[in-house]
Amino acid sequence: MSRFFVFLVFSSWLGTSMATIAQESITTTTWGSVNDQEIKKFTLRNNANQEVDVVTYGAVITAIRTPDREGNIADVVLGFDNIEGYLSSENPYFGATIGRVANRIGKATFVVDGQRYNVSKNSGENSLHGGTHGWSSKVWNATIQDDCVVMTLVSPDDDEGYPGSVTAIVSFQLTNDGELRIEMKAHSEKATPINLTNHSYFNLAGHATNASELYKHMITINADCWTVTDSESIPTGEIQSVVNTIMDLRNLKKFGDVIDKVPGGGYDNNFCLPKSYNDGKVNFVAKVVHPSSGRSLKVYSNQPGVQLYTTNSVPENGIVGKNGAKYFKHAAFCLETQNYPDAINHENFPNSVLQPGDTYNHVVLYKFGVKN
Ligand SMILES: *[C@@H]1O[C@H](CO)[C@@H](O)[C@H](O)[C@H]1NC(C)=O
Ligand SMILES: *[C@@H]1O[C@H](CO)[C@@H](O)[C@H](O)[C@H]1NC(C)=O
Ligand SMILES: *[C@@H]1O[C@H](CO)[C@@H](O)[C@H](O)[C@H]1NC(C)=O
Ligand SMILES: *[C@H]1O[C@H](CO)[C@@H](O)[C@H](O)[C@H]1NC(C)=O
Ligand SMILES: CC(=O)N[C@H]1CO[C@H](CO)[C@@H](O)[C@@H]1O
């Protein structure tokens, strides 16, 4: 009887330890500095030859290395070799944690608790990705806790015009079955709009391959509808069915067959996911496969929306990234789980206001594997 009990305890302990990585497989190095503040890089490793690098500047994921079906490792996210790259004006938010509010706030203004706030305009008359000096350009504090890298940020009252001091916590964990689990939490001292996202640019053939490989990827998104936008990419409030349109990705589609048919030269659209949970439970969001390498990515989240962006606007000469690679139009795709864009200005969109005493809790799982 007691032996049986010991066996049960042991096997459940084993189950846990096998599902997650050990603390000693997270390593830390110094990665330059910004305004005399040291930037740290953490490398999470699992027992399946997969690695993820995250840095404290912007809580940015700088690399994800994962094998193909023959075991060849490729780095599948776009990025820069060093901090100078991330600081440059060319950086299109590669790998960053975006806050306080991902995507656009129309006219850079909103009302919370009867008071109007104007936030910083950095995209014409609108506010994009938290403003001019949003969370993606701040140096986060970081520690290793158990098998997670935990980054924290205090965003003071009036930061970029937003109300209330907000404390944000983002944790990164890599499991032995290829799941990069990112959990973003926040508390605020005043009611404030908040909706964070993760902004990685993926190319499962490898970051240095280009549009010709991206077009071979197959994608499916678990969405029956999407939010219509105006010419400045601001939602009109209309939620439209995907049926019989280029937004219908409910069955696997090849990027090369659909991307050029999207008005505007590629996807930059928010898809509405079936349901969201505040308790951290996750739903299937999307799956992408690169057939010749076999590398696959499955995305799960507790959020109501996902922005699909196919790197449509890149300077004509490209962006020089890691190892001298040049990134051009359609070099990669982003799947940014989020609330609907501009939710603060649309009553029919999910709530986007965090009240004092409540917790914002956003979970996203990126599961990397191979398909035979
Ligand atoms: C916000 O900007 C508008 C003009 O766009 C201005 O009328 C208003 O006074 C501003 N409000 C605050 C609180 O600064
Ligand atoms: C990091 O922690 C220090 C010490 O607690 C604090 O002064 C600083 O504001 C924190 N930085 C951020 C970005 O939250
Ligand atoms: C993409 O890469 C392939 C192989 O390196 C090359 O042949 C092709 O010209 C490149 N295309 C573009 C648009 O850069
Ligand atoms: C989100 O994940 C991507 C990679 O999957 C990474 O580039 C980015 O920095 C992450 N940041 C967060 C927690 O939003
Ligand atoms: C619907 C959703 O998940 N969006 C979230 C945006 O942020 C607010 C504040 O935490 C949440 O209440 C919403 O649920």
Coordinates of C-alpha atoms in Angstrom, one line a residue, residues 6-307:
V6 CA 5.3 6.1 -3.2
F7 CA 5.1 4.9 -6.8
L8 CA 2.2 7.3 -7.5
V9 CA 4.1 10.2 -6.0
F10 CA 7.2 9.4 -7.9
S11 CA 5.4 9.0 -11.2
S12 CA 3.5 12.3 -10.8
W13 CA 6.8 14.0 -9.9
L14 CA 8.4 12.4 -13.0
G15 CA 5.4 13.6 -15.1
T16 CA 5.9 17.1 -14.0
S17 CA 9.7 17.1 -14.4
M18 CA 9.4 15.6 -17.9
A19 CA 6.8 18.2 -19.0
T20 CA 9.0 21.1 -18.1
I21 CA 12.6 22.0 -18.4
A22 CA 15.0 22.1 -15.4
Q23 CA 16.2 25.4 -14.1
E24 CA 19.9 24.6 -15.0
S25 CA 19.0 24.7 -18.6
I26 CA 18.4 28.4 -18.5
T27 CA 21.6 30.3 -19.0
T28 CA 22.2 34.1 -18.7
T29 CA 24.7 36.4 -20.5
T30 CA 25.2 40.1 -20.7
W31 CA 24.0 41.5 -24.0
G32 CA 25.1 45.1 -24.2
S33 CA 23.5 48.1 -22.6
V34 CA 21.0 50.9 -23.2
N35 CA 21.5 54.3 -21.5
D36 CA 23.9 52.6 -19.1
Q37 CA 21.4 49.9 -18.2
E38 CA 22.7 46.4 -18.7
I39 CA 20.7 44.2 -21.0
K40 CA 20.6 40.5 -20.2
K41 CA 20.0 37.6 -22.5
F42 CA 18.5 34.3 -21.3
T43 CA 18.6 31.1 -23.3
L44 CA 16.0 28.4 -22.4
R45 CA 16.8 24.9 -23.6
N46 CA 14.8 21.7 -23.6
N47 CA 15.8 18.1 -24.1
A48 CA 14.5 18.1 -27.7
N49 CA 17.2 20.3 -29.2
Q50 CA 15.1 23.4 -29.0
E51 CA 16.2 26.8 -27.7
V52 CA 14.7 30.2 -27.1
D53 CA 16.6 33.4 -26.5
V54 CA 14.9 36.3 -24.7
V55 CA 16.4 39.7 -23.8
T56 CA 15.4 42.3 -21.2
Y57 CA 15.2 45.0 -23.8
G58 CA 11.5 45.0 -24.7
A59 CA 11.2 41.5 -23.3
V60 CA 12.1 40.5 -26.8
I61 CA 12.5 37.0 -28.1
T62 CA 15.6 37.2 -30.3
A63 CA 15.8 33.6 -31.5
I64 CA 13.9 30.3 -31.6
R65 CA 16.0 27.4 -32.7
T66 CA 14.1 24.2 -33.6
P67 CA 14.9 21.1 -35.7
D68 CA 13.4 20.0 -39.0
R69 CA 12.4 16.3 -39.6
E70 CA 16.0 15.4 -40.3
G71 CA 17.2 17.1 -37.1
N72 CA 18.7 20.2 -38.9
I73 CA 18.3 23.2 -36.6
A74 CA 17.1 26.6 -37.9
D75 CA 16.4 29.9 -36.2
V76 CA 12.8 30.5 -37.2
V77 CA 12.3 34.1 -36.0
L78 CA 13.5 37.4 -37.7
G79 CA 15.7 39.6 -35.6
F80 CA 19.0 41.4 -35.1
D81 CA 22.4 40.2 -33.9
N82 CA 22.8 42.9 -31.3
I83 CA 21.0 45.7 -29.3
E84 CA 21.9 48.3 -31.9
G85 CA 19.6 46.5 -34.4
Y86 CA 16.7 46.6 -32.0
L87 CA 17.3 50.3 -31.2
S88 CA 17.3 51.3 -34.9
S89 CA 14.4 53.0 -36.6
E90 CA 14.2 50.1 -39.0
N91 CA 13.1 47.7 -36.3
P92 CA 9.5 46.7 -37.0
Y93 CA 9.0 45.4 -33.4
F94 CA 10.8 42.1 -34.1
G95 CA 10.0 39.7 -31.3
A96 CA 8.8 42.4 -28.8
T97 CA 6.3 42.4 -26.0
I98 CA 3.9 45.1 -27.0
G99 CA 2.0 47.3 -24.4
R100 CA 0.1 48.9 -22.9
V101 CA -2.2 48.4 -25.9
A102 CA -1.2 46.4 -28.9
N103 CA -2.2 47.5 -32.4
R104 CA -3.9 50.8 -33.0
I105 CA -6.0 53.2 -31.0
G106 CA -8.0 55.4 -33.4
K107 CA -7.1 59.1 -33.2
A108 CA -5.0 58.3 -30.2
T109 CA -7.8 59.1 -27.8
F110 CA -10.3 57.2 -25.5
V111 CA -12.6 57.7 -22.5
V112 CA -12.3 55.7 -19.3
D113 CA -14.4 56.3 -16.3
G114 CA -15.8 59.5 -17.9
Q115 CA -12.4 61.0 -18.4
R116 CA -10.8 61.6 -21.9
Y117 CA -7.2 60.6 -22.3
N118 CA -4.9 61.5 -25.2
V119 CA -2.1 59.1 -25.8
S120 CA 1.0 59.5 -27.9
K121 CA 0.5 59.6 -31.7
N122 CA 3.1 57.6 -33.6
S123 CA 1.2 56.4 -36.6
G124 CA -0.3 59.4 -38.3
E125 CA -3.1 60.6 -36.1
N126 CA -3.3 57.2 -34.3
S127 CA -1.4 55.5 -31.5
L128 CA 0.3 52.2 -32.5
H129 CA 1.7 49.5 -30.1
G130 CA 1.6 51.6 -26.9
G131 CA 3.0 54.8 -28.3
T132 CA 6.4 56.4 -29.1
H133 CA 8.2 54.8 -26.1
G134 CA 6.0 51.8 -25.4
W135 CA 6.9 48.7 -23.4
S136 CA 8.7 47.2 -26.4
S137 CA 11.4 49.8 -26.0
K138 CA 11.9 49.6 -22.2
V139 CA 14.5 47.7 -20.2
W140 CA 12.6 45.1 -18.1
N141 CA 13.8 43.5 -14.8
A142 CA 14.3 39.8 -15.0
T143 CA 14.8 36.8 -12.8
I144 CA 14.8 33.0 -13.2
Q145 CA 12.0 31.4 -11.2
D146 CA 11.8 27.6 -11.2
D147 CA 11.8 26.8 -14.9
C148 CA 10.7 30.2 -16.2
V149 CA 12.3 33.5 -17.1
V150 CA 10.2 36.1 -15.4
M151 CA 10.4 39.8 -16.6
T152 CA 8.7 42.7 -14.8
L153 CA 8.0 46.3 -15.7
V154 CA 6.5 49.2 -13.8
S155 CA 4.9 51.6 -16.2
P156 CA 4.2 54.8 -14.2
D157 CA 1.0 56.9 -14.2
D158 CA 0.7 59.0 -17.4
D159 CA 3.3 56.8 -19.3
E160 CA 2.7 57.7 -22.9
G161 CA -0.5 59.4 -21.7
Y162 CA -2.1 56.3 -20.2
P163 CA -3.8 56.4 -16.8
G164 CA -2.5 54.7 -13.7
S165 CA 0.7 53.0 -12.7
V166 CA 0.8 49.4 -14.1
T167 CA 2.9 46.5 -13.0
A168 CA 3.4 43.9 -15.8
I169 CA 4.9 40.4 -15.5
V170 CA 5.8 38.3 -18.5
S171 CA 7.0 34.8 -18.0
F172 CA 8.6 32.5 -20.6
Q173 CA 8.8 28.8 -20.3
L174 CA 10.0 26.1 -22.7
T175 CA 8.7 22.6 -22.2
N176 CA 10.3 19.4 -23.4
D177 CA 7.4 18.9 -25.8
G178 CA 8.3 22.1 -27.7
E179 CA 5.9 24.5 -26.1
L180 CA 7.0 28.0 -25.6
R181 CA 4.5 29.3 -23.0
I182 CA 4.3 33.0 -22.5
E183 CA 2.1 34.4 -19.8
M184 CA 1.5 38.1 -19.5
K185 CA -0.1 39.6 -16.4
A186 CA -0.8 43.1 -15.3
H187 CA -2.3 45.1 -12.4
S188 CA -3.2 48.8 -12.5
E189 CA -3.8 51.5 -9.9
K190 CA -6.4 53.2 -12.1
A191 CA -8.7 51.9 -14.8
T192 CA -6.6 51.7 -18.0
P193 CA -7.0 50.0 -21.4
I194 CA -4.6 47.2 -21.7
N195 CA -4.0 44.4 -24.1
L196 CA -0.6 43.0 -24.6
T197 CA 0.8 40.9 -27.4
N198 CA 3.8 39.1 -28.5
H199 CA 5.2 40.1 -31.9
S200 CA 7.4 37.4 -33.3
Y201 CA 8.0 37.2 -37.1
F202 CA 8.2 33.5 -38.0
N203 CA 9.5 31.8 -41.0
L204 CA 9.6 28.0 -40.4
A205 CA 12.1 27.5 -43.3
G206 CA 14.5 29.7 -41.3
H207 CA 14.7 33.4 -40.7
A208 CA 17.2 33.9 -43.6
T209 CA 15.0 32.3 -46.3
N210 CA 12.6 34.7 -47.9
A211 CA 9.2 35.1 -49.5
S212 CA 9.7 32.2 -51.8
E213 CA 9.8 29.9 -48.8
L214 CA 7.1 31.7 -46.9
Y215 CA 4.7 31.2 -49.8
K216 CA 5.1 27.4 -49.4
H217 CA 3.8 27.5 -45.8
M218 CA 0.3 26.1 -45.1
I219 CA -1.8 28.0 -42.6
T220 CA -5.1 27.6 -40.8
I221 CA -6.8 30.0 -38.4
N222 CA -9.7 28.9 -36.1
A223 CA -11.9 31.9 -37.0
D224 CA -15.3 32.3 -38.5
C225 CA -15.1 36.1 -38.7
W226 CA -12.8 39.1 -38.7
T227 CA -12.9 42.8 -37.8
V228 CA -13.3 45.2 -40.8
T229 CA -10.9 48.2 -40.9
D230 CA -10.8 51.5 -42.8
S231 CA -8.0 52.7 -45.0
E232 CA -5.9 53.6 -42.0
S233 CA -6.3 50.1 -40.5
I234 CA -8.7 51.3 -37.8
P235 CA -11.6 49.0 -37.2
T236 CA -15.0 50.4 -38.3
G237 CA -16.7 48.2 -35.7
E238 CA -18.1 45.8 -38.3
I239 CA -17.5 42.1 -37.7
Q240 CA -17.8 40.2 -40.9
S241 CA -18.0 36.5 -41.7
V242 CA -15.0 34.8 -43.5
V243 CA -17.3 32.7 -45.6
N244 CA -16.5 32.9 -49.4
T245 CA -13.8 35.5 -48.8
I246 CA -10.0 35.5 -48.8
M247 CA -10.2 35.7 -44.9
D248 CA -11.5 32.1 -44.8
L249 CA -8.5 30.2 -43.4
R250 CA -10.6 27.6 -41.6
N251 CA -9.0 24.9 -43.8
L252 CA -5.3 24.7 -44.6
K253 CA -4.4 27.2 -47.3
K254 CA -1.0 27.8 -49.0
F255 CA 0.2 31.4 -48.4
G256 CA 1.3 31.6 -52.0
D257 CA -2.3 31.0 -53.2
V258 CA -3.9 33.6 -51.0
I259 CA -1.5 36.4 -49.9
D260 CA -1.6 38.5 -53.1
K261 CA -5.4 38.4 -53.3
V262 CA -5.7 40.3 -49.9
P263 CA -6.4 44.0 -50.4
G264 CA -3.3 46.0 -49.3
G265 CA -0.8 43.4 -50.5
G266 CA -1.0 40.8 -47.7
Y267 CA -2.7 40.0 -44.4
D268 CA -2.8 42.6 -41.6
N269 CA -6.1 41.6 -40.1
N270 CA -7.6 40.7 -36.8
F271 CA -9.5 37.4 -36.7
C272 CA -12.1 36.7 -34.1
L273 CA -11.5 33.5 -32.2
P274 CA -14.4 31.3 -30.8
K275 CA -14.1 32.2 -27.1
S276 CA -11.8 33.6 -24.5
Y277 CA -11.1 32.6 -20.9
N278 CA -9.9 34.8 -18.1
D279 CA -8.7 31.8 -16.1
G280 CA -5.8 31.1 -18.3
K281 CA -7.4 28.1 -20.2
V282 CA -6.4 28.1 -23.8
N283 CA -8.0 27.5 -27.2
F284 CA -6.6 26.4 -30.5
V285 CA -5.8 29.5 -32.5
A286 CA -3.8 28.6 -35.6
K287 CA -1.5 26.0 -37.2
V288 CA 1.3 26.6 -39.8
V289 CA 3.3 24.0 -41.5
H290 CA 6.3 24.3 -43.8
P291 CA 6.0 21.1 -45.8
S292 CA 9.5 20.5 -47.1
S293 CA 11.3 20.9 -43.7
G294 CA 8.3 19.5 -41.8
R295 CA 8.6 22.3 -39.2
S296 CA 5.2 23.1 -37.7
L297 CA 3.9 25.8 -35.3
K298 CA 0.6 25.5 -33.4
V299 CA -0.7 28.5 -31.5
Y300 CA -3.0 28.4 -28.5
S301 CA -4.3 31.3 -26.4
N302 CA -7.0 32.6 -24.0
Q303 CA -7.5 35.8 -26.0
P304 CA -10.5 36.7 -28.2
G305 CA -8.5 37.8 -31.3
V306 CA -5.4 37.1 -33.4
Q307 CA -3.7 39.5 -35.8

